[in-house]
C-alpha positions as a printed NumPy array, in Angstrom:
array([[-23.38 ,  16.002,  -3.415],
       [-24.058,  17.231,   0.124],
       [-21.115,  16.747,   2.445],
       [-20.716,  16.835,   6.213],
       [-17.754,  18.817,   7.504],
       [-16.626,  19.989,  10.957],
       [-16.307,  23.657,  11.885],
       [-14.964,  25.182,  15.101],
       [-16.704,  27.986,  17.003],
       [-15.827,  29.769,  20.24 ],
       [-18.128,  29.552,  23.267],
       [-19.314,  33.116,  22.602],
       [-20.327,  32.178,  19.068],
       [-21.956,  28.943,  20.254],
       [-24.26 ,  30.903,  22.545],
       [-25.087,  33.382,  19.781],
       [-26.053,  30.491,  17.475],
       [-28.17 ,  28.845,  20.176],
       [-29.943,  32.165,  20.803],
       [-30.607,  32.62 ,  17.09 ],
       [-28.42 ,  35.748,  16.823],
       [-25.634,  34.3  ,  14.668],
       [-26.278,  33.18 ,  11.094],
       [-22.967,  34.206,   9.489],
       [-19.292,  33.501,  10.02 ],
       [-16.225,  34.989,   8.342],
       [-13.042,  33.004,   7.831],
       [ -9.727,  34.167,   6.369],
       [ -9.047,  33.23 ,   2.745],
       [ -6.024,  30.96 ,   3.036],
       [ -4.065,  32.347,   0.087],
       [ -4.505,  36.116,  -0.069],
       [ -4.368,  37.634,  -3.577],
       [ -1.935,  40.478,  -4.363],
       [ -3.2  ,  43.997,  -3.635],
       [ -3.61 ,  44.943,  -7.292],
       [ -5.973,  42.046,  -7.998],
       [ -9.76 ,  42.43 ,  -8.147],
       [-12.302,  39.73 ,  -7.507],
       [-14.106,  38.024, -10.394],
       [-16.266,  35.681,  -8.334],
       [-16.657,  32.12 ,  -7.201],
       [-16.414,  29.384,  -9.821],
       [-19.301,  26.927,  -9.554],
       [-18.69 ,  25.133, -12.858],
       [-15.544,  24.822, -14.961],
       [-13.96 ,  22.65 , -17.649],
       [-11.091,  22.371, -15.174],
       [-12.598,  20.545, -12.195],
       [ -9.727,  21.707,  -9.98 ],
       [-11.077,  25.258, -10.172],
       [-14.634,  24.396,  -9.13 ],
       [-15.448,  25.917,  -5.762],
       [-12.538,  28.354,  -6.038],
       [-12.743,  32.124,  -5.808],
       [-10.995,  33.841,  -8.72 ],
       [ -9.192,  37.172,  -8.738],
       [ -7.508,  38.832, -11.715],
       [ -4.671,  41.319, -12.012],
       [ -5.541,  44.815, -13.216],
       [ -4.322,  43.993, -16.704],
       [ -6.37 ,  40.789, -16.748],
       [ -3.39 ,  38.667, -17.689],
       [ -2.882,  36.787, -14.433],
       [ -5.438,  34.97 , -12.31 ],
       [ -5.327,  33.949,  -8.655],
       [ -7.419,  31.05 ,  -7.362],
       [ -8.211,  29.984,  -3.84 ],
       [-10.367,  27.033,  -2.851],
       [-13.139,  27.646,  -0.324],
       [-13.451,  24.487,   1.798],
       [-17.25 ,  24.69 ,   1.999],
       [-20.157,  24.608,  -0.44 ],
       [-23.807,  25.649,  -0.423],
       [-25.86 ,  22.796,   1.002],
       [-23.006,  21.374,   3.069],
       [-23.862,  20.299,   6.614],
       [-21.465,  21.626,   9.243],
       [-21.253,  19.857,  12.578],
       [-19.933,  22.23 ,  15.196],
       [-16.877,  21.498,  17.281],
       [-16.747,  23.256,  20.655],
       [-14.942,  22.89 ,  23.977],
       [-16.5  ,  19.876,  25.697],
       [-16.047,  16.967,  28.068],
       [-17.85 ,  13.999,  29.618],
       [-18.776,  13.405,  33.227],
       [-17.151,  10.541,  35.155],
       [-13.844,  10.805,  33.327],
       [-11.366,  10.055,  36.151],
       [ -9.027,   7.631,  34.429],
       [ -9.132,   9.572,  31.143],
       [ -7.21 ,  12.313,  32.92 ],
       [ -4.38 ,   9.829,  33.439],
       [ -4.366,   8.261,  29.986],
       [ -5.05 ,  11.472,  28.11 ],
       [ -7.104,   9.437,  25.643],
       [-10.8  ,   9.401,  24.965],
       [-12.952,   7.346,  22.677],
       [-16.56 ,   8.366,  23.06 ],
       [-17.717,   4.836,  22.168],
       [-16.037,   3.536,  25.346],
       [-18.199,   5.697,  27.596],
       [-21.712,   5.242,  26.303],
       [-24.119,   6.866,  28.721],
       [-21.618,   9.327,  30.21 ],
       [-23.292,  12.748,  29.928],
       [-21.568,  15.202,  27.602],
       [-21.062,  18.738,  28.907],
       [-20.138,  21.888,  27.004],
       [-18.007,  24.802,  28.185],
       [-20.346,  27.328,  26.551],
       [-23.152,  26.297,  28.935],
       [-21.628,  28.067,  31.963],
       [-20.584,  24.816,  33.578],
       [-18.908,  25.061,  37.008],
       [-15.346,  26.356,  36.98 ],
       [-14.211,  23.437,  39.168],
       [-14.932,  21.14 ,  36.262],
       [-11.334,  21.277,  35.095],
       [-10.875,  18.635,  32.432],
       [-12.097,  20.24 ,  29.255],
       [-11.387,  18.734,  25.874],
       [-10.245,  21.193,  23.164],
       [-12.782,  21.724,  20.405],
       [-10.372,  20.39 ,  17.77 ],
       [-10.657,  16.923,  19.375],
       [-14.452,  16.775,  19.507],
       [-15.757,  13.695,  17.619],
       [-18.855,  13.876,  15.471],
       [-20.836,  11.823,  17.999],
       [-20.41 ,  14.502,  20.659],
       [-21.731,  17.346,  18.485],
       [-25.006,  19.017,  19.41 ],
       [-25.109,  21.79 ,  16.774],
       [-25.617,  21.273,  13.048],
       [-25.672,  24.031,  10.441],
       [-26.622,  24.06 ,   6.778],
       [-24.683,  26.416,   4.492],
       [-27.142,  28.611,   2.569],
       [-24.783,  31.058,   0.861],
       [-21.073,  31.67 ,   0.277],
       [-19.237,  34.745,  -0.928],
       [-15.773,  36.285,  -0.724],
       [-15.161,  39.918,   0.181],
       [-12.869,  42.304,   1.999],
       [-13.287,  42.132,   5.769],
       [-14.133,  45.807,   6.258],
       [-17.035,  45.639,   3.788],
       [-19.106,  44.131,   6.604],
       [-22.265,  46.144,   7.275],
       [-23.999,  46.827,  10.572],
       [-26.658,  44.285,   9.635],
       [-24.005,  41.686,   8.797],
       [-22.234,  42.344,  12.108],
       [-25.49 ,  41.604,  13.902],
       [-25.791,  38.41 ,  11.867],
       [-22.316,  37.549,  13.184],
       [-23.859,  37.6  ,  16.666],
       [-22.468,  40.988,  17.711],
       [-24.565,  43.583,  19.509],
       [-24.263,  47.358,  19.834],
       [-24.227,  49.811,  22.74 ],
       [-28.003,  50.059,  22.966],
       [-28.342,  46.276,  23.282],
       [-25.559,  46.002,  25.848],
       [-26.503,  48.907,  28.121],
       [-29.362,  46.979,  29.679],
       [-27.22 ,  44.229,  31.189],
       [-25.484,  46.525,  33.703],
       [-22.187,  44.65 ,  33.443],
       [-19.913,  47.411,  32.138],
       [-16.954,  48.287,  34.36 ],
       [-15.486,  50.971,  32.123],
       [-16.782,  53.227,  29.373],
       [-14.042,  51.791,  27.134],
       [-16.045,  48.568,  27.055],
       [-18.807,  50.274,  25.086],
       [-19.026,  49.325,  21.417],
       [-21.165,  51.991,  19.782],
       [-22.124,  49.736,  16.896],
       [-22.301,  46.   ,  16.258],
       [-19.645,  46.59 ,  13.591],
       [-17.331,  48.063,  16.261],
       [-17.932,  44.997,  18.411],
       [-17.181,  42.709,  15.48 ],
       [-13.904,  44.464,  14.624],
       [-12.768,  44.095,  18.24 ],
       [-13.734,  40.421,  18.325],
       [-12.009,  39.833,  14.987],
       [ -8.741,  41.296,  16.263],
       [ -8.919,  39.204,  19.433],
       [ -9.095,  36.073,  17.287],
       [ -7.002,  36.953,  14.251],
       [ -4.624,  39.88 ,  14.792],
       [ -1.818,  37.743,  16.217],
       [ -2.179,  35.458,  13.193],
       [ -1.37 ,  38.399,  10.926],
       [ -4.917,  39.096,   9.734],
       [ -5.959,  42.083,  11.843],
       [ -8.935,  44.31 ,  11.066],
       [ -6.651,  47.134,   9.937],
       [ -5.109,  44.966,   7.207],
       [ -8.554,  44.39 ,   5.679],
       [ -7.857,  40.813,   4.511],
       [-10.01 ,  38.875,   2.09 ],
       [-12.45 ,  36.569,   3.861],
       [-15.089,  34.1  ,   2.802],
       [-18.521,  34.563,   4.312],
       [-20.64 ,  31.558,   5.205],
       [-24.341,  32.123,   5.768],
       [-26.077,  29.257,   7.52 ],
       [-29.179,  28.048,   9.291],
       [-29.384,  25.828,  12.348],
       [-30.898,  22.409,  11.634],
       [-31.625,  19.196,  13.485],
       [-29.025,  16.451,  13.455],
       [-29.144,  14.73 ,  10.052],
       [-30.507,  11.204,  10.259],
       [-28.412,   8.468,   8.739],
       [-25.368,  10.645,   8.126]])
């Protein structure tokens, strides 16, 4: 059964999706297996329904298994949560509450669209309701792997670009800003988002990889 689920992306990733550069995302596996465990694969069918959708690892001696549920499935529709707001929101600033149904016709604006800096009442992406979403993705593939296995091609599919792509924009202030490869750019972006959470690039955590395609808003969902 196809399900609709929310997923959060940063403004940088939103723009990469809109431009057609991002078709993958990597998320940390919630329960990391011990170091001496090796991956068996993702369970799509099992006599124990609790294990369906889980990734399975086994110890080197094969006696102990580790399972972790991936909260997505192939065919799922993901509606994207991003930083957003609505115009004409004066009294919402006072109440701190917003129900999108109360403000039918108020234009929705998105932080990723380079909106004016003086627009200072942005709603965090976590609070975006389904009705405010503009991006919808369909999951086409799922796999689990070590973070550092990512290839240059995969890094590009994550929306990252390399030195040769960046050099043309003329916006570099320092040579240290140069990422020689898209993989370098991805590792830097990953650390900016995840290192403080304890899942830095150098630790090479297990991640699940979602491949997706952008679709129109599902009708009747």
